[in-house]
PDB file of C-alpha atoms in Angstrom:
ATOM      1  CA  MET A   1      88.163 134.234  86.106  1.00  0.00           C
ATOM      2  CA  THR A   2      90.014 135.457  89.175  1.00  0.00           C
ATOM      3  CA  ARG A   3      88.484 138.132  91.354  1.00  0.00           C
ATOM      4  CA  PRO A   4      90.748 140.423  93.402  1.00  0.00           C
ATOM      5  CA  TYR A   5      90.452 139.538  97.072  1.00  0.00           C
ATOM      6  CA  GLY A   6      92.927 139.767  99.923  1.00  0.00           C
ATOM      7  CA  ARG A   7      96.377 138.912  98.566  1.00  0.00           C
ATOM      8  CA  GLY A   8      95.218 139.332  94.974  1.00  0.00           C
ATOM      9  CA  VAL A   9      96.381 135.796  94.107  1.00  0.00           C
ATOM     10  CA  ALA A  10      93.971 132.873  94.113  1.00  0.00           C
ATOM     11  CA  HIS A  11      94.846 130.691  97.083  1.00  0.00           C
ATOM     12  CA  LEU A  12      93.485 128.497  99.864  1.00  0.00           C
ATOM     13  CA  GLU A  13      92.236 130.188 102.989  1.00  0.00           C
ATOM     14  CA  SER A  14      91.921 126.784 104.645  1.00  0.00           C
ATOM     15  CA  VAL A  15      91.896 123.040 104.044  1.00  0.00           C
ATOM     16  CA  ASN A  16      89.021 121.454 105.977  1.00  0.00           C
ATOM     17  CA  VAL A  17      88.256 117.923 107.163  1.00  0.00           C
ATOM     18  CA  GLY A  18      85.354 116.504 109.164  1.00  0.00           C
ATOM     19  CA  VAL A  19      84.471 113.591 111.421  1.00  0.00           C
ATOM     20  CA  SER A  20      81.139 111.802 111.762  1.00  0.00           C
ATOM     21  CA  LYS A  21      78.530 113.536 113.973  1.00  0.00           C
ATOM     22  CA  PRO A  22      74.764 113.041 114.494  1.00  0.00           C
ATOM     23  CA  TYR A  23      72.589 114.763 111.857  1.00  0.00           C
ATOM     24  CA  VAL A  24      69.131 114.578 110.379  1.00  0.00           C
ATOM     25  CA  GLY A  25      69.162 112.466 107.204  1.00  0.00           C
ATOM     26  CA  LYS A  26      69.024 108.925 105.896  1.00  0.00           C
ATOM     27  CA  SER A  27      72.139 107.811 107.753  1.00  0.00           C
ATOM     28  CA  GLY A  28      71.578 109.872 110.901  1.00  0.00           C
ATOM     29  CA  ARG A  29      75.209 110.998 110.858  1.00  0.00           C
ATOM     30  CA  SER A  30      77.413 113.187 108.652  1.00  0.00           C
ATOM     31  CA  GLY A  31      80.902 114.599 108.296  1.00  0.00           C
ATOM     32  CA  ILE A  32      79.585 117.854 106.793  1.00  0.00           C
ATOM     33  CA  ASP A  33      80.849 120.080 109.618  1.00  0.00           C
ATOM     34  CA  LYS A  34      84.498 120.359 108.636  1.00  0.00           C
ATOM     35  CA  LEU A  35      87.241 122.214 110.514  1.00  0.00           C
ATOM     36  CA  PRO A  36      90.443 123.789 109.163  1.00  0.00           C
ATOM     37  CA  ALA A  37      93.482 121.539 109.363  1.00  0.00           C
ATOM     38  CA  THR A  38      96.532 122.932 111.128  1.00  0.00           C
ATOM     39  CA  GLY A  39      99.106 121.584 108.684  1.00  0.00           C
ATOM     40  CA  PRO A  40      99.581 119.847 105.337  1.00  0.00           C
ATOM     41  CA  VAL A  41      96.891 117.386 104.233  1.00  0.00           C
ATOM     42  CA  ALA A  42      97.546 114.439 101.911  1.00  0.00           C
ATOM     43  CA  VAL A  43      95.223 114.089  98.908  1.00  0.00           C
ATOM     44  CA  GLU A  44      94.726 110.929  96.878  1.00  0.00           C
ATOM     45  CA  VAL A  45      92.299 109.371  94.401  1.00  0.00           C
ATOM     46  CA  PRO A  46      89.564 107.914  96.623  1.00  0.00           C
ATOM     47  CA  GLY A  47      87.563 104.748  96.237  1.00  0.00           C
ATOM     48  CA  TRP A  48      83.772 104.595  96.174  1.00  0.00           C
ATOM     49  CA  GLY A  49      82.170 106.726  98.893  1.00  0.00           C
ATOM     50  CA  ALA A  50      85.468 108.002 100.294  1.00  0.00           C
ATOM     51  CA  SER A  51      86.980 111.477 100.517  1.00  0.00           C
ATOM     52  CA  GLY A  52      90.151 112.386  98.701  1.00  0.00           C
ATOM     53  CA  LEU A  53      91.555 114.098 101.810  1.00  0.00           C
ATOM     54  CA  ALA A  54      93.295 112.212 104.582  1.00  0.00           C
ATOM     55  CA  GLY A  55      91.333 112.458 107.822  1.00  0.00           C
ATOM     56  CA  ASP A  56      88.062 113.489 106.165  1.00  0.00           C
ATOM     57  CA  THR A  57      84.935 111.385 106.763  1.00  0.00           C
ATOM     58  CA  ILE A  58      82.175 110.526 104.269  1.00  0.00           C
ATOM     59  CA  VAL A  59      79.085 108.929 105.845  1.00  0.00           C
ATOM     60  CA  ASP A  60      76.479 109.048 103.039  1.00  0.00           C
ATOM     61  CA  LYS A  61      78.586 106.976 100.677  1.00  0.00           C
ATOM     62  CA  PRO A  62      75.942 106.465  97.947  1.00  0.00           C
ATOM     63  CA  HIS A  63      75.640 110.216  97.396  1.00  0.00           C
ATOM     64  CA  HIS A  64      79.013 111.702  98.378  1.00  0.00           C
ATOM     65  CA  GLY A  65      82.685 111.008  97.890  1.00  0.00           C
ATOM     66  CA  GLY A  66      84.297 108.790  95.296  1.00  0.00           C
ATOM     67  CA  PRO A  67      86.462 109.758  92.324  1.00  0.00           C
ATOM     68  CA  ASP A  68      84.172 112.477  90.894  1.00  0.00           C
ATOM     69  CA  GLN A  69      83.464 114.036  94.315  1.00  0.00           C
ATOM     70  CA  ALA A  70      86.889 113.559  95.856  1.00  0.00           C
ATOM     71  CA  VAL A  71      87.244 117.202  96.945  1.00  0.00           C
ATOM     72  CA  TYR A  72      84.689 119.979  97.462  1.00  0.00           C
ATOM     73  CA  ALA A  73      85.638 123.652  97.045  1.00  0.00           C
ATOM     74  CA  TYR A  74      83.716 126.770  98.059  1.00  0.00           C
ATOM     75  CA  ALA A  75      84.764 130.391  97.675  1.00  0.00           C
ATOM     76  CA  ARG A  76      85.351 132.661 100.667  1.00  0.00           C
ATOM     77  CA  GLU A  77      83.672 135.420  98.649  1.00  0.00           C
ATOM     78  CA  ASP A  78      80.495 133.350  98.453  1.00  0.00           C
ATOM     79  CA  LEU A  79      80.685 132.524 102.168  1.00  0.00           C
ATOM     80  CA  ASP A  80      80.958 136.253 102.825  1.00  0.00           C
ATOM     81  CA  ASP A  81      77.883 136.905 100.671  1.00  0.00           C
ATOM     82  CA  TRP A  82      75.998 134.391 102.810  1.00  0.00           C
ATOM     83  CA  ALA A  83      77.382 135.902 106.002  1.00  0.00           C
ATOM     84  CA  ARG A  84      75.906 139.256 105.032  1.00  0.00           C
ATOM     85  CA  THR A  85      72.589 137.686 103.999  1.00  0.00           C
ATOM     86  CA  LEU A  86      72.277 135.596 107.157  1.00  0.00           C
ATOM     87  CA  ASP A  87      73.875 138.185 109.451  1.00  0.00           C
ATOM     88  CA  GLN A  88      76.306 135.695 110.938  1.00  0.00           C
ATOM     89  CA  SER A  89      79.964 134.862 110.553  1.00  0.00           C
ATOM     90  CA  ILE A  90      80.764 131.726 108.541  1.00  0.00           C
ATOM     91  CA  ARG A  91      84.094 129.995 109.047  1.00  0.00           C
ATOM     92  CA  GLY A  92      85.857 127.921 106.444  1.00  0.00           C
ATOM     93  CA  GLY A  93      84.517 124.374 106.342  1.00  0.00           C
ATOM     94  CA  PHE A  94      81.074 125.204 107.747  1.00  0.00           C
ATOM     95  CA  PHE A  95      79.425 124.600 104.365  1.00  0.00           C
ATOM     96  CA  GLY A  96      81.133 121.197 104.239  1.00  0.00           C
ATOM     97  CA  GLU A  97      83.846 122.320 101.850  1.00  0.00           C
ATOM     98  CA  ASN A  98      87.309 120.770 101.897  1.00  0.00           C
ATOM     99  CA  LEU A  99      88.898 123.796 100.254  1.00  0.00           C
ATOM    100  CA  THR A 100      87.932 127.358 101.130  1.00  0.00           C
ATOM    101  CA  THR A 101      89.309 129.377  98.227  1.00  0.00           C
ATOM    102  CA  VAL A 102      90.102 133.067  97.919  1.00  0.00           C
ATOM    103  CA  GLY A 103      90.274 134.992  94.636  1.00  0.00           C
ATOM    104  CA  LEU A 104      88.757 132.212  92.512  1.00  0.00           C
ATOM    105  CA  ASP A 105      85.379 132.348  90.770  1.00  0.00           C
ATOM    106  CA  VAL A 106      84.261 128.831  91.663  1.00  0.00           C
ATOM    107  CA  THR A 107      80.744 129.252  90.233  1.00  0.00           C
ATOM    108  CA  GLY A 108      82.283 130.415  86.961  1.00  0.00           C
ATOM    109  CA  ALA A 109      84.724 127.511  86.769  1.00  0.00           C
ATOM    110  CA  VAL A 110      84.327 125.539  83.540  1.00  0.00           C
ATOM    111  CA  VAL A 111      83.489 121.877  84.049  1.00  0.00           C
ATOM    112  CA  GLY A 112      86.654 120.003  83.112  1.00  0.00           C
ATOM    113  CA  GLU A 113      89.074 122.799  83.926  1.00  0.00           C
ATOM    114  CA  VAL A 114      92.186 121.789  85.849  1.00  0.00           C
ATOM    115  CA  TRP A 115      93.659 123.406  88.963  1.00  0.00           C
ATOM    116  CA  ARG A 116      97.103 123.005  90.482  1.00  0.00           C
ATOM    117  CA  VAL A 117      97.014 123.436  94.262  1.00  0.00           C
ATOM    118  CA  GLY A 118     100.167 122.717  96.214  1.00  0.00           C
ATOM    119  CA  THR A 119     101.494 119.490  94.690  1.00  0.00           C
ATOM    120  CA  VAL A 120      97.963 118.309  93.819  1.00  0.00           C
ATOM    121  CA  VAL A 121      96.246 118.540  90.414  1.00  0.00           C
ATOM    122  CA  LEU A 122      92.440 118.664  90.504  1.00  0.00           C
ATOM    123  CA  GLN A 123      89.731 118.741  87.837  1.00  0.00           C
ATOM    124  CA  VAL A 124      86.327 120.439  88.195  1.00  0.00           C
ATOM    125  CA  THR A 125      83.488 117.921  87.783  1.00  0.00           C
ATOM    126  CA  SER A 126      80.118 119.149  89.092  1.00  0.00           C
ATOM    127  CA  PRO A 127      78.217 121.426  91.489  1.00  0.00           C
ATOM    128  CA  ARG A 128      76.998 120.487  94.939  1.00  0.00           C
ATOM    129  CA  ILE A 129      73.247 119.805  95.146  1.00  0.00           C
ATOM    130  CA  PRO A 130      71.868 120.780  98.601  1.00  0.00           C
ATOM    131  CA  CYS A 131      70.246 118.148 100.818  1.00  0.00           C
ATOM    132  CA  ALA A 132      68.508 117.620 104.173  1.00  0.00           C
ATOM    133  CA  THR A 133      71.826 117.264 106.003  1.00  0.00           C
ATOM    134  CA  PHE A 134      72.905 120.692 104.758  1.00  0.00           C
ATOM    135  CA  THR A 135      69.563 122.063 105.996  1.00  0.00           C
ATOM    136  CA  ASP A 136      70.263 120.566 109.420  1.00  0.00           C
ATOM    137  CA  GLN A 137      73.721 122.119 109.428  1.00  0.00           C
ATOM    138  CA  MET A 138      72.287 125.565 108.666  1.00  0.00           C
ATOM    139  CA  LYS A 139      69.214 125.254 110.952  1.00  0.00           C
ATOM    140  CA  ARG A 140      67.027 126.913 108.301  1.00  0.00           C
ATOM    141  CA  ALA A 141      63.882 125.061 107.195  1.00  0.00           C
ATOM    142  CA  ARG A 142      63.908 126.516 103.677  1.00  0.00           C
ATOM    143  CA  TRP A 143      67.659 126.245 103.185  1.00  0.00           C
ATOM    144  CA  VAL A 144      67.554 124.029 100.087  1.00  0.00           C
ATOM    145  CA  LYS A 145      65.377 126.604  98.292  1.00  0.00           C
ATOM    146  CA  GLU A 146      67.497 129.526  99.548  1.00  0.00           C
ATOM    147  CA  PHE A 147      70.771 127.899  98.528  1.00  0.00           C
ATOM    148  CA  THR A 148      69.430 126.885  95.132  1.00  0.00           C
ATOM    149  CA  ALA A 149      68.057 130.361  94.399  1.00  0.00           C
ATOM    150  CA  HIS A 150      71.387 131.946  95.348  1.00  0.00           C
ATOM    151  CA  GLY A 151      73.128 129.948  92.618  1.00  0.00           C
ATOM    152  CA  ALA A 152      76.613 129.599  94.130  1.00  0.00           C
ATOM    153  CA  PRO A 153      76.864 125.839  94.773  1.00  0.00           C
ATOM    154  CA  GLY A 154      80.606 125.312  95.020  1.00  0.00           C
ATOM    155  CA  ALA A 155      82.446 122.725  92.945  1.00  0.00           C
ATOM    156  CA  TYR A 156      83.338 119.080  93.315  1.00  0.00           C
ATOM    157  CA  LEU A 157      86.709 118.023  91.937  1.00  0.00           C
ATOM    158  CA  ARG A 158      88.448 114.797  90.993  1.00  0.00           C
ATOM    159  CA  VAL A 159      92.102 114.138  91.768  1.00  0.00           C
ATOM    160  CA  LEU A 160      94.285 113.868  88.672  1.00  0.00           C
ATOM    161  CA  GLU A 161      97.609 113.904  90.548  1.00  0.00           C
ATOM    162  CA  PRO A 162      97.785 113.073  94.268  1.00  0.00           C
ATOM    163  CA  GLY A 163      99.957 115.116  96.578  1.00  0.00           C
ATOM    164  CA  VAL A 164      99.808 117.457  99.540  1.00  0.00           C
ATOM    165  CA  LEU A 165      98.136 120.826 100.056  1.00  0.00           C
ATOM    166  CA  GLN A 166      97.668 123.286 102.904  1.00  0.00           C
ATOM    167  CA  SER A 167      96.276 126.716 103.720  1.00  0.00           C
ATOM    168  CA  GLY A 168      98.016 129.491 101.810  1.00  0.00           C
ATOM    169  CA  ASP A 169      98.755 127.360  98.747  1.00  0.00           C
ATOM    170  CA  GLU A 170      98.223 129.160  95.455  1.00  0.00           C
ATOM    171  CA  VAL A 171      95.447 127.912  93.171  1.00  0.00           C
ATOM    172  CA  THR A 172      96.398 128.060  89.484  1.00  0.00           C
ATOM    173  CA  VAL A 173      94.070 127.187  86.607  1.00  0.00           C
ATOM    174  CA  ILE A 174      96.385 125.264  84.270  1.00  0.00           C
ATOM    175  CA  ASP A 175      93.846 124.129  81.678  1.00  0.00           C
ATOM    176  CA  ARG A 176      90.345 125.251  80.706  1.00  0.00           C
ATOM    177  CA  PRO A 177      88.309 123.423  78.036  1.00  0.00           C
ATOM    178  CA  ASP A 178      86.390 125.227  75.332  1.00  0.00           C
ATOM    179  CA  SER A 179      82.961 124.610  76.813  1.00  0.00           C
ATOM    180  CA  PRO A 180      79.889 126.693  77.704  1.00  0.00           C
ATOM    181  CA  VAL A 181      79.220 124.598  80.801  1.00  0.00           C
ATOM    182  CA  THR A 182      80.360 126.261  84.001  1.00  0.00           C
ATOM    183  CA  ILE A 183      79.541 125.061  87.494  1.00  0.00           C
ATOM    184  CA  GLY A 184      76.794 127.696  87.604  1.00  0.00           C
ATOM    185  CA  VAL A 185      75.295 126.578  84.291  1.00  0.00           C
ATOM    186  CA  MET A 186      75.312 122.906  85.302  1.00  0.00           C
ATOM    187  CA  PHE A 187      73.711 123.744  88.648  1.00  0.00           C
ATOM    188  CA  ARG A 188      70.920 125.728  87.028  1.00  0.00           C
ATOM    189  CA  ALA A 189      70.344 122.985  84.449  1.00  0.00           C
ATOM    190  CA  LEU A 190      69.957 120.378  87.187  1.00  0.00           C
ATOM    191  CA  THR A 191      67.838 122.473  89.552  1.00  0.00           C
ATOM    192  CA  GLY A 192      65.227 124.330  87.536  1.00  0.00           C
ATOM    193  CA  GLN A 193      66.295 125.424  84.058  1.00  0.00           C
ATOM    194  CA  PRO A 194      65.754 122.314  81.916  1.00  0.00           C
ATOM    195  CA  GLU A 195      66.333 124.326  78.750  1.00  0.00           C
ATOM    196  CA  LEU A 196      70.039 124.170  79.660  1.00  0.00           C
ATOM    197  CA  LEU A 197      70.140 120.363  79.832  1.00  0.00           C
ATOM    198  CA  PRO A 198      71.154 119.871  76.163  1.00  0.00           C
ATOM    199  CA  LEU A 199      74.420 121.628  77.002  1.00  0.00           C
ATOM    200  CA  LEU A 200      75.213 118.898  79.513  1.00  0.00           C
ATOM    201  CA  VAL A 201      74.557 116.235  76.883  1.00  0.00           C
ATOM    202  CA  ASP A 202      76.794 117.775  74.235  1.00  0.00           C
ATOM    203  CA  ALA A 203      79.649 119.506  76.111  1.00  0.00           C
ATOM    204  CA  PRO A 204      83.027 117.833  76.684  1.00  0.00           C
ATOM    205  CA  LEU A 205      84.217 116.406  80.007  1.00  0.00           C
ATOM    206  CA  ILE A 206      80.792 116.105  81.627  1.00  0.00           C
ATOM    207  CA  PRO A 207      80.754 113.235  84.171  1.00  0.00           C
ATOM    208  CA  ASP A 208      79.079 110.171  82.666  1.00  0.00           C
ATOM    209  CA  ASP A 209      76.324 109.943  85.278  1.00  0.00           C
ATOM    210  CA  ILE A 210      75.367 113.602  84.862  1.00  0.00           C
ATOM    211  CA  ARG A 211      75.416 113.369  81.058  1.00  0.00           C
ATOM    212  CA  ALA A 212      73.101 110.336  81.238  1.00  0.00           C
ATOM    213  CA  LEU A 213      70.805 112.093  83.723  1.00  0.00           C
ATOM    214  CA  ALA A 214      70.644 115.177  81.502  1.00  0.00           C
ATOM    215  CA  ALA A 215      69.836 113.048  78.451  1.00  0.00           C
ATOM    216  CA  ARG A 216      66.918 111.454  80.289  1.00  0.00           C
ATOM    217  CA  ARG A 217      65.590 114.846  81.401  1.00  0.00           C
ATOM    218  CA  VAL A 218      65.961 116.795  78.146  1.00  0.00           C
ATOM    219  CA  PRO A 219      62.520 118.225  77.305  1.00  0.00           C
ATOM    220  CA  THR A 220      60.943 116.737  74.193  1.00  0.00           C
ATOM    221  CA  GLY A 221      58.199 117.973  71.921  1.00  0.00           C
TER     222      GLY A 221
END
């Protein structure tokens, strides 16, 4: 679903990359604080623990980056909701997203749907699960609970076709599977609504690790 916003066409407000900085967390550093790039950014299929965007840094390699988390997208509309809630401005990249989108319902994206952005083709894989580093970025002690309750986690994507993208590029959904599992549904299933877990076991195009996790957590009896 596309929501009218700004130009009325789903597009990128910014493409954001980050470098390693000191943060609270297991590694003590993070590349979460990303800044908008000033020109085109190359995108490729990353190896384990790496970002799909040239110039972007992944520090916590066991939990971030790699093929199924190559790119992270968050909607400007959702950033604006947070800006009103927190009474502060929020620039693109501050939530750690690589792509700040406009006019795209990221929470409502179906897991497995495919986007064309610039010359890149991306596939939606999973929601972001908040962590201690994100709490440090926001400077709010209860941020994980706040973010989870809000229910707009943003979406990780894998790279199906490498290429180049930049701010202003149109985002086009070119394929959407017949599945009940959206990013919002998967997020709720993984963070507090276990009754939704069977959907993650049975739906198509669920990442293997998440399907296995859901199968282990499905309530019995």
